[in-house]
Coordinates of C-alpha atoms and ligand atoms in Angstrom, one line a residue:
M441 CA 112.8 80.8 129.0
Y442 CA 115.1 82.2 126.4
R443 CA 118.8 81.8 127.0
A444 CA 119.6 84.7 124.6
G445 CA 117.4 87.2 126.3
P446 CA 118.4 90.9 126.5
R447 CA 120.7 92.0 129.3
C448 CA 120.3 95.0 131.5
S449 CA 122.8 97.8 131.3
W450 CA 120.8 100.6 132.8
P451 CA 122.4 103.0 135.2
G452 CA 122.1 101.8 138.8
F453 CA 121.5 98.2 137.8
D454 CA 124.1 95.5 137.8
S455 CA 124.5 94.1 134.3
C456 CA 123.5 90.5 134.1
S457 CA 125.7 88.5 131.6
R458 CA 124.2 85.0 132.2
P459 CA 120.9 83.5 131.3
F460 CA 118.0 84.6 133.6
T461 CA 117.8 81.2 135.3
A462 CA 121.5 81.2 136.2
C463 CA 121.3 84.7 137.6
L464 CA 118.3 84.5 139.9
S465 CA 120.2 82.6 142.6
R466 CA 122.7 85.4 143.2
L467 CA 120.5 88.4 142.9
F468 CA 119.6 90.7 145.7
S469 CA 116.7 92.7 144.2
P470 CA 115.8 91.0 140.9
V471 CA 113.0 92.7 138.9
S472 CA 111.7 90.7 135.9
Y473 CA 109.9 92.2 132.9
L474 CA 108.7 90.5 129.8
S475 CA 110.3 91.9 126.6
L476 CA 110.1 90.9 122.9
T477 CA 112.8 89.5 120.8
R478 CA 112.6 89.0 117.1
C479 CA 113.4 85.5 115.8
R480 CA 113.6 84.1 112.3
Q481 CA 110.9 84.5 109.7
H482 CA 109.1 87.4 111.4
R483 CA 108.4 85.4 114.5
W484 CA 108.4 87.2 117.8
R485 CA 109.1 85.6 121.2
C486 CA 108.9 86.7 124.7
A487 CA 112.0 87.0 126.8
E488 CA 112.6 87.8 130.5
V489 CA 114.7 90.9 131.2
T490 CA 115.9 90.8 134.8
F491 CA 117.2 94.0 136.4
T492 CA 119.2 93.5 139.5
C493 CA 120.2 96.2 142.0
S494 CA 121.8 96.0 145.4
D495 CA 120.2 99.4 146.4
G496 CA 116.6 98.9 147.5
P497 CA 115.3 102.6 147.1
L498 CA 117.0 103.0 143.7
C499 CA 115.3 99.8 142.7
Q500 CA 111.9 101.1 143.7
H501 CA 112.6 104.3 141.9
W502 CA 113.3 102.4 138.7
I503 CA 110.2 100.3 139.2
S504 CA 108.0 103.3 139.5
S505 CA 109.7 105.0 136.6
I506 CA 109.1 102.0 134.4
R507 CA 105.5 101.7 135.5
E508 CA 104.9 105.4 134.7
Q509 CA 106.4 104.9 131.3
L510 CA 104.2 101.9 130.6
A511 CA 101.1 103.7 131.8
T512 CA 101.7 106.5 129.2
I513 CA 101.4 104.0 126.3
T514 CA 97.7 104.3 125.6
S515 CA 97.7 102.2 122.4
R516 CA 98.0 98.9 124.3
P517 CA 94.7 97.1 124.9
K518 CA 93.5 96.3 128.4
H519 CA 90.2 94.6 127.7
L520 CA 89.6 92.3 124.7
L521 CA 86.7 90.5 123.3
V522 CA 87.9 87.1 122.0
Y523 CA 86.0 84.8 119.6
I524 CA 87.3 81.3 119.1
N525 CA 86.2 79.1 116.2
P526 CA 86.7 75.6 117.6
Y527 CA 86.2 74.0 114.1
G528 CA 88.6 76.1 112.0
G529 CA 91.7 74.5 110.4
K530 CA 92.8 71.4 112.3
R531 CA 90.2 72.1 115.0
Q532 CA 93.0 73.4 117.4
G533 CA 91.6 76.9 117.9
K534 CA 90.6 76.4 121.6
R535 CA 93.9 74.6 122.5
I536 CA 96.0 77.2 120.7
Y537 CA 94.3 80.0 122.6
E538 CA 94.4 78.4 126.0
Q539 CA 98.0 77.1 125.8
K540 CA 99.8 79.8 123.8
V541 CA 97.8 83.0 124.0
A542 CA 95.8 83.2 127.2
P543 CA 98.9 82.9 129.4
L544 CA 100.6 85.8 127.6
F545 CA 97.5 88.0 127.9
A546 CA 97.4 87.2 131.6
Q547 CA 101.1 88.1 132.1
A548 CA 100.6 91.3 130.2
G549 CA 97.6 92.2 132.4
V550 CA 95.1 92.1 129.6
S551 CA 91.6 91.0 130.6
T552 CA 89.5 89.0 128.2
H553 CA 85.9 88.0 127.6
V554 CA 86.1 84.7 125.6
I555 CA 83.3 83.3 123.5
V556 CA 83.8 79.9 121.9
T557 CA 81.4 80.0 118.9
E558 CA 78.7 77.4 118.7
Y559 CA 77.6 77.7 115.1
A560 CA 78.6 79.5 111.9
N561 CA 77.9 83.3 112.1
H562 CA 77.6 83.2 115.9
A563 CA 80.5 85.8 116.3
R564 CA 79.1 88.0 113.5
D565 CA 75.6 88.1 114.9
H566 CA 76.9 88.7 118.5
L567 CA 79.0 91.6 117.3
K568 CA 76.1 93.0 115.2
T569 CA 73.6 93.2 118.0
E570 CA 74.6 92.1 121.4
A571 CA 78.3 92.8 122.2
E572 CA 78.9 95.6 124.6
L573 CA 81.6 97.1 122.4
E574 CA 82.2 100.1 124.6
K575 CA 83.7 97.8 127.2
F576 CA 86.5 96.6 125.0
D577 CA 89.7 98.0 123.4
G578 CA 89.7 95.4 120.6
V579 CA 88.3 92.2 119.2
V580 CA 90.4 89.0 118.8
C581 CA 89.6 86.4 116.2
V582 CA 90.9 82.8 116.8
G583 CA 90.4 81.0 113.5
G584 CA 91.0 81.3 109.8
D585 CA 90.1 83.8 107.1
G586 CA 86.4 82.8 107.2
M587 CA 86.3 83.5 110.9
F588 CA 88.0 86.8 110.4
S589 CA 85.4 87.6 107.8
E590 CA 82.7 87.0 110.4
I591 CA 84.3 89.4 112.7
I592 CA 84.6 92.2 110.2
H593 CA 81.1 91.7 109.0
G594 CA 79.8 92.1 112.6
L595 CA 82.0 95.1 113.3
I596 CA 81.5 97.0 110.0
W597 CA 77.8 96.4 110.0
R598 CA 77.4 97.6 113.6
T599 CA 79.5 100.7 112.9
Q600 CA 77.4 101.6 109.9
I601 CA 74.1 101.2 111.7
D602 CA 75.4 103.2 114.7
N603 CA 76.4 106.0 112.3
G604 CA 73.2 106.0 110.2
V605 CA 75.0 104.7 107.1
D606 CA 73.0 102.4 104.7
P607 CA 75.2 99.4 104.0
N608 CA 73.0 98.4 101.0
C609 CA 74.0 101.5 99.1
P610 CA 77.2 100.8 97.1
D611 CA 77.9 104.5 96.8
E612 CA 77.8 105.4 100.5
T613 CA 81.1 106.4 102.2
L614 CA 81.4 103.8 105.0
S615 CA 82.3 104.8 108.6
G616 CA 85.6 103.4 109.8
C617 CA 85.6 100.9 112.7
S618 CA 87.2 102.2 115.9
L619 CA 88.0 98.8 117.5
R620 CA 91.1 97.1 116.3
I621 CA 91.1 93.4 115.4
G622 CA 93.7 90.8 116.4
I623 CA 94.1 87.6 114.5
I624 CA 95.3 84.4 116.2
P625 CA 95.9 82.1 113.2
A626 CA 94.0 78.8 113.7
G627 CA 92.5 78.2 110.2
S628 CA 93.4 76.5 107.0
T629 CA 95.0 79.3 104.9
D630 CA 95.3 82.2 107.4
C631 CA 96.3 84.5 104.5
I632 CA 95.2 87.7 106.3
C633 CA 97.4 86.9 109.2
F634 CA 100.3 85.9 107.1
A635 CA 100.1 88.9 104.8
T636 CA 99.9 91.4 107.7
V637 CA 102.4 89.9 110.1
G638 CA 104.7 87.8 107.9
T639 CA 104.1 84.5 109.7
N640 CA 101.2 82.3 111.0
D641 CA 102.4 82.0 114.5
P642 CA 99.9 82.4 117.4
V643 CA 102.5 83.7 119.9
T644 CA 103.8 86.4 117.5
S645 CA 100.2 87.5 116.8
A646 CA 99.4 87.6 120.6
L647 CA 102.5 89.8 121.1
H648 CA 101.5 92.2 118.4
I649 CA 98.1 92.5 120.1
I650 CA 99.8 93.1 123.6
V651 CA 102.1 95.8 122.4
G652 CA 99.1 97.5 120.7
D653 CA 100.3 97.6 117.1
S654 CA 98.1 99.1 114.5
Q655 CA 97.8 98.4 110.8
P656 CA 95.0 100.0 108.7
M657 CA 93.5 97.8 106.1
D658 CA 91.3 98.3 103.0
V659 CA 87.9 96.6 102.7
C660 CA 86.0 95.9 99.6
S661 CA 82.2 96.0 99.7
V662 CA 80.4 93.6 97.3
H663 CA 76.9 94.5 96.1
H664 CA 74.5 92.9 93.7
N665 CA 71.8 95.2 92.3
N666 CA 72.1 97.7 95.1
T667 CA 71.9 94.9 97.7
F668 CA 74.8 94.3 100.0
L669 CA 76.4 90.9 99.7
R670 CA 79.7 90.8 101.6
Y671 CA 82.9 92.5 102.6
S672 CA 86.3 91.3 101.4
V673 CA 89.8 92.1 102.5
S674 CA 91.9 89.6 100.7
L675 CA 90.8 87.5 97.7
L676 CA 87.7 87.8 95.6
G677 CA 88.2 85.1 93.0
Y678 CA 85.8 83.9 90.3
G679 CA 86.6 80.8 88.2
F680 CA 89.5 78.8 89.5
Y681 CA 89.6 80.0 93.1
G682 CA 85.8 80.0 93.3
D683 CA 85.6 76.5 92.1
V684 CA 88.4 75.3 94.4
L685 CA 86.5 76.7 97.4
T686 CA 83.1 75.3 96.3
D687 CA 84.7 71.8 95.8
S688 CA 86.7 72.0 99.0
E689 CA 83.7 72.8 101.2
R690 CA 82.5 69.2 100.5
K691 CA 85.9 67.9 101.8
R692 CA 86.0 70.0 105.0
W693 CA 86.6 66.8 107.0
M694 CA 90.1 66.7 105.4
G695 CA 91.2 69.9 107.1
P696 CA 93.6 72.3 105.3
A697 CA 94.6 69.5 102.8
R698 CA 91.2 69.8 101.2
Y699 CA 92.5 72.9 99.2
D700 CA 95.4 70.8 97.7
L701 CA 93.0 68.1 96.5
S702 CA 90.4 70.5 95.2
G703 CA 93.1 72.7 93.6
L704 CA 94.4 69.7 91.7
K705 CA 90.9 68.6 90.7
M706 CA 89.9 72.1 89.4
F707 CA 93.2 72.5 87.6
L708 CA 92.5 69.2 85.7
T709 CA 88.9 70.2 85.1
H710 CA 90.1 73.3 83.2
H711 CA 86.8 75.2 82.9
Y712 CA 86.6 78.7 81.4
Y713 CA 84.1 81.4 82.2
E714 CA 82.7 84.0 79.9
G715 CA 81.7 87.5 81.1
T716 CA 82.2 91.2 81.1
V717 CA 84.6 92.9 83.6
S718 CA 84.4 96.7 83.9
Y719 CA 86.7 98.6 86.1
L720 CA 87.7 102.1 87.3
P721 CA 91.5 102.4 87.2
A722 CA 93.0 104.0 90.2
R723 CA 94.6 107.3 89.1
G724 CA 97.0 109.7 90.8
I725 CA 98.3 107.0 93.1
I726 CA 101.8 105.8 93.5
G727 CA 102.6 102.2 92.8
T728 CA 101.6 99.6 90.2
P729 CA 100.9 95.9 90.4
R730 CA 104.2 95.2 88.6
D731 CA 106.4 97.1 91.1
A732 CA 109.4 95.3 92.6
A733 CA 108.8 97.1 95.9
R734 CA 106.6 95.4 98.5
C735 CA 104.1 96.7 101.1
R736 CA 106.0 96.7 104.3
S737 CA 105.7 98.0 107.8
G738 CA 105.2 101.8 107.7
C739 CA 104.6 101.6 103.9
V740 CA 104.9 105.1 102.3
V741 CA 102.7 104.0 99.4
C742 CA 99.8 103.3 101.8
Q743 CA 100.4 106.6 103.6
H744 CA 100.6 108.6 100.4
N745 CA 97.6 107.0 98.7
G746 CA 95.6 106.9 101.9
Q747 CA 96.0 110.6 102.3
L748 CA 95.2 111.2 98.6
H749 CA 92.1 109.1 99.0
S750 CA 90.8 111.1 102.0
E751 CA 91.5 114.4 100.3
R752 CA 90.3 113.8 96.8
A753 CA 88.1 110.7 97.2
E754 CA 87.4 109.2 93.8
K755 CA 87.1 112.4 91.8
S756 CA 90.5 112.1 90.1
D757 CA 89.8 108.6 88.8
G758 CA 89.6 107.9 85.1
E759 CA 86.8 106.5 83.1
W760 CA 85.3 103.0 83.3
R761 CA 87.0 100.5 81.1
T762 CA 85.3 97.3 79.9
I763 CA 86.8 93.9 78.9
R764 CA 84.6 91.1 77.6
G765 CA 86.1 87.7 77.2
K766 CA 86.7 84.1 78.3
F767 CA 88.6 83.7 81.5
L768 CA 90.0 80.8 83.6
A769 CA 90.2 83.1 86.6
I770 CA 89.2 86.6 87.6
N771 CA 90.9 87.6 90.9
A772 CA 90.8 90.8 92.9
A773 CA 93.6 90.9 95.5
S774 CA 93.2 93.8 97.9
M775 CA 96.4 92.7 99.6
S776 CA 99.2 90.4 98.5
C777 CA 97.3 87.3 99.7
A778 CA 100.6 85.8 100.7
C779 CA 100.2 82.6 102.6
P780 CA 102.4 79.5 103.2
R781 CA 101.1 78.0 99.9
S782 CA 102.2 81.1 98.1
P783 CA 104.8 83.1 100.1
K784 CA 104.7 86.1 97.9
G785 CA 101.0 85.9 97.2
L786 CA 98.6 86.3 94.3
S787 CA 99.6 90.0 93.8
P788 CA 103.0 90.4 95.4
A789 CA 103.1 94.2 95.1
A790 CA 99.5 94.8 96.3
H791 CA 99.1 97.1 99.3
L792 CA 97.3 96.6 102.6
A793 CA 95.9 100.1 102.9
D794 CA 96.3 102.1 99.6
G795 CA 92.6 102.1 98.7
T796 CA 93.0 99.9 95.7
T797 CA 92.6 96.3 94.7
D798 CA 94.6 94.5 92.0
L799 CA 92.3 93.0 89.3
I800 CA 94.0 90.0 87.7
L801 CA 92.5 88.5 84.6
V802 CA 93.7 85.1 83.5
R803 CA 92.3 84.5 80.0
K804 CA 91.5 81.2 78.6
C805 CA 94.7 79.4 77.8
S806 CA 96.1 75.8 77.7
R807 CA 96.4 73.7 80.8
F808 CA 100.2 73.9 80.4
D809 CA 100.1 77.8 80.3
F810 CA 97.8 77.9 83.3
L811 CA 100.1 75.6 85.2
R812 CA 103.0 78.0 84.4
H813 CA 101.0 80.9 85.8
L814 CA 100.0 78.9 89.0
L815 CA 103.5 77.7 89.6
R816 CA 104.8 81.3 89.5
H817 CA 102.7 81.9 92.7
T818 CA 105.1 79.6 94.5
S819 CA 108.4 80.8 92.9
K820 CA 110.2 84.2 92.4
D821 CA 109.0 84.4 88.7
D822 CA 106.5 87.1 87.7
Q823 CA 103.1 85.6 87.4
F824 CA 101.9 88.6 85.3
D825 CA 104.6 88.3 82.7
L826 CA 102.5 86.0 80.5
T827 CA 100.5 87.0 77.4
F828 CA 97.3 85.6 78.7
V829 CA 97.4 87.4 82.1
E830 CA 96.7 91.1 82.7
V831 CA 96.6 93.1 85.9
H832 CA 95.0 96.5 86.7
R833 CA 95.1 98.5 89.9
V834 CA 91.5 99.6 90.5
R835 CA 89.2 101.3 92.9
R836 CA 86.0 99.7 91.7
F837 CA 85.0 96.9 89.4
R838 CA 82.0 95.1 88.2
F839 CA 81.5 91.6 86.8
M840 CA 78.6 90.3 84.8
P841 CA 78.8 86.6 83.7
R842 CA 77.6 86.1 80.1
H843 CA 74.6 83.9 81.2
C844 CA 73.3 86.8 83.3
Q845 CA 73.4 89.4 80.5
S846 CA 70.2 90.2 78.7
D847 CA 70.1 90.3 74.9
S848 CA 70.0 94.1 75.0
E849 CA 73.0 94.2 77.3
L850 CA 74.9 91.9 74.9
E851 CA 74.0 94.2 72.1
L852 CA 75.1 97.3 74.1
D853 CA 78.4 95.6 74.9
L854 CA 79.1 95.0 71.2
Q855 CA 78.4 98.7 70.5
E856 CA 80.6 99.8 73.4
N857 CA 83.3 97.5 72.1
S858 CA 83.3 99.1 68.7
K859 CA 83.4 102.6 70.3
H860 CA 86.4 101.8 72.6
Q861 CA 88.4 99.4 70.6
I862 CA 91.5 100.5 72.3
F863 CA 90.3 99.3 75.8
S864 CA 88.1 96.4 74.9
Q865 CA 89.4 93.1 73.9
I866 CA 87.6 90.0 73.0
C867 CA 89.4 86.8 73.8
R868 CA 90.3 84.7 70.9
D869 CA 89.3 81.0 71.0
H870 CA 92.1 78.5 71.5
P871 CA 90.6 75.4 70.0
A872 CA 93.6 73.4 71.2
C873 CA 93.3 74.3 74.9
G874 CA 90.5 71.8 75.7
C875 CA 88.6 74.2 78.1
A876 CA 84.9 73.7 78.7
P877 CA 82.5 76.6 79.3
A878 CA 81.0 76.7 82.8
Y879 CA 79.4 78.7 85.6
S880 CA 81.4 79.5 88.7
S881 CA 80.9 81.3 92.0
W882 CA 82.9 84.0 93.8
N883 CA 85.3 83.0 96.5
C884 CA 85.1 86.0 98.9
D885 CA 87.8 85.6 101.6
G886 CA 87.0 81.9 101.7
E887 CA 83.2 82.2 101.6
I888 CA 81.0 81.5 98.6
L889 CA 79.0 84.4 97.3
T890 CA 75.3 83.8 96.5
H891 CA 75.5 85.9 93.3
T892 CA 77.8 86.1 90.4
A893 CA 77.0 89.5 89.0
I894 CA 78.7 91.9 91.4
D895 CA 79.8 95.5 92.0
V896 CA 82.9 95.8 94.1
R897 CA 84.2 99.0 95.7
V898 CA 87.4 99.5 97.8
H899 CA 87.0 101.4 101.0
C900 CA 90.4 102.8 102.0
Q901 CA 91.6 101.9 105.5
L902 CA 88.2 101.0 106.8
I903 CA 89.5 98.7 109.6
N904 CA 92.5 98.4 111.8
L905 CA 94.4 95.3 112.9
F906 CA 96.6 94.7 115.8
A907 CA 99.6 94.3 113.4
R908 CA 102.3 96.5 111.9
G909 CA 102.7 95.0 108.4
I910 CA 105.6 92.8 107.5
E911 CA 108.9 94.1 108.9
E912 CA 112.1 94.2 107.0
P913 CA 114.6 91.9 108.8
C914 CA 116.2 93.9 111.7
L915 CA 118.1 92.8 114.8
S916 CA 117.4 95.6 117.2
V917 CA 115.5 95.1 120.4
D918 CA 113.6 98.2 121.6
A919 CA 113.2 99.0 125.2
H920 CA 109.7 100.3 124.7
R921 CA 108.5 96.8 124.0
I922 CA 108.9 95.8 127.7
F923 CA 105.3 95.2 128.5
H924 CA 104.7 94.2 132.0
L925 CA 106.2 94.0 135.4
E926 CA 106.0 90.3 136.3
T927 CA 107.7 89.8 139.6
L928 CA 109.4 92.0 142.2
Ligands
LIG1322 C1 99.6 73.4 90.8 C2 100.2 74.4 91.8 C3 99.2 75.3 92.3 C4 99.8 76.2 93.3 C5 98.8 77.3 93.5 C6 99.1 78.0 94.8 C7 98.4 79.3 94.8 C8 97.9 79.6 96.2 C9 97.3 80.9 96.3 C10 96.5 81.0 97.6 C11 95.8 82.3 97.7 C12 95.1 82.3 98.9 C13 94.2 83.5 99.0 C14 93.4 83.3 100.3 C15 92.3 82.7 100.4 C16 91.6 82.4 101.7 O1 90.9 83.6 102.1 C17 90.7 81.3 101.5 C18 90.0 80.9 102.9 O2 91.0 80.7 103.9 P1 90.6 79.9 105.2 O3 89.3 80.4 105.8 O4 91.8 80.2 106.2 O5 90.5 78.5 104.8 N1 91.4 80.1 101.1 C19 91.3 79.6 99.9 O6 90.5 80.0 99.1 C20 92.2 78.5 99.5 C21 92.8 78.6 98.1 C22 93.8 77.5 97.9 C23 94.1 77.3 96.4 C24 94.9 76.2 96.2
LIG1323 N1 81.2 76.9 116.0 C1 81.1 76.8 114.7 N2 80.6 75.8 114.1 C2 80.6 75.7 112.7 N3 81.2 76.6 111.9 C3 81.7 77.7 112.5 C4 81.7 77.9 113.9 N4 82.3 79.1 114.2 C5 82.6 79.6 113.0 N5 82.3 78.8 112.0 C6 82.5 79.0 110.5 O1 83.5 78.1 110.1 C7 84.0 78.6 108.8 C8 85.5 78.4 108.7 O2 86.1 79.0 109.6 P1 87.7 79.4 109.6 O3 88.0 79.7 111.0 O4 88.0 80.4 108.6 O5 88.4 78.0 109.3 P2 89.1 77.5 107.9 O6 90.3 78.3 107.7 O7 89.4 76.0 108.2 O8 88.1 77.6 106.8 C9 83.6 80.0 108.7 O9 82.7 80.2 107.7 C10 82.9 80.3 110.0 O10 81.8 81.2 109.8
LIG1324 CA1 94.9 97.5 98.8

């Protein structure tokens, strides 16, 4: 119960100026609804709004009017398919759902079919082949980014097969998924929830689902030699973040703290990776990775670029550019990747639904310089304002590690470099930096990719979440957020 809940001042109803619990005893015809209030740091809470009226027929009139209004809101889900990963994060997924989320769904009149997963990829495979999707208005994922990844793999794959699209072909235009996805954070990083809602709070996420919010989101497809590997919505990271993930998987028993230990270990290890990155810069769009503006609820950049993308596809994009060099990290952030560890994220100005990804290249540098870059993920300083870091907003990119390149490809690269000197740079050696050359793997939204040579393409607004993007702080309480008649 929230003492500071909204008060009723509608015509015909007595205004209630005391907390709900105090008012109940003196009321003649109390009618309680659940409504939303915004709290600090993007959290939402549920409050009771009690309408009181001494006139019975007028009360009934108001009740039916409110019911009619609620019935016209078609965006709110009535039937949800819920998948819970009981082993994600601190292994609290089941408890979080049962104690914090299920009671709210019940109060809001949302029916659910709950599946507690029994093994990795259970949710993905169920969605791919078995789930009767036509019975549901949305899918809810209780877990971390890895679990969310399972859900999108199941849904996107199923949608392509149903629409006759070949997921193995990197040039195919993918069909958008019609079912929205809700995320109840119960994982280790929960970056996708944090970057789309602004907080990792199960109650807030449940309320965004109940009110039927909608947030489109870009998805990257990752292929190797015309074979589909995975989809990604947040971070694709080779080098540092790939190694952190690989190392952390062996420490899963530690829970979320495994990332801190592996992060420290990989920072001290200080490996570098050699390869060729080619990318297709996004042209004609508004916004750059160095903007001060952020992707927020109702983002005009996403609306503009999304529209542009659907009208002109990739025709207006420029030519491929190639960079060969030695890198500590190659990261592609399709969204900010904000999370509690890095509140502004890996690419603070990245957009959720603009059809692009920010390709961040961190060249071989000293430990001290790399630490400066990493620390800027946690402060207000610009992590790109360093000579050894560059960032490009792209629609597509490819990576080929040096050890995978054939002699003829290496020769071709050298020729290309001499032709396009202006775009191609070869990293200079830094004998003092103490790096050792090594092989890495790709961290794809928290899953390790089986191949290192990849072709990545952004699919603009392929999926929709039950979210609205991060809101600017605002104190208003909207009446339309009343969501269910609880008692008469
Ligand atoms: C020495 C100071 C270092 C400070 C560095 C802080 C930078 C943190 C950036 C985190 C970006 C996270 C991007 C999201 C990745 C997740 O998808 C992935 C899987 O999440 P989950 O399934 O919920 O576990 N998480 C990671 O790869 C962890 C990266 C942590 C790196 C320290
Ligand atoms: N029942 C299960 N048993 C084991 N692994 C599972 C199960 N359900 C899902 N997984 C896998 O657990 C991994 C981590 O899940 P996630 O919810 O993202 O937690 P975390 O954030 O801690 O990594 C994912 O790769 C997912 O496929
Ligand atoms: Ca994007």
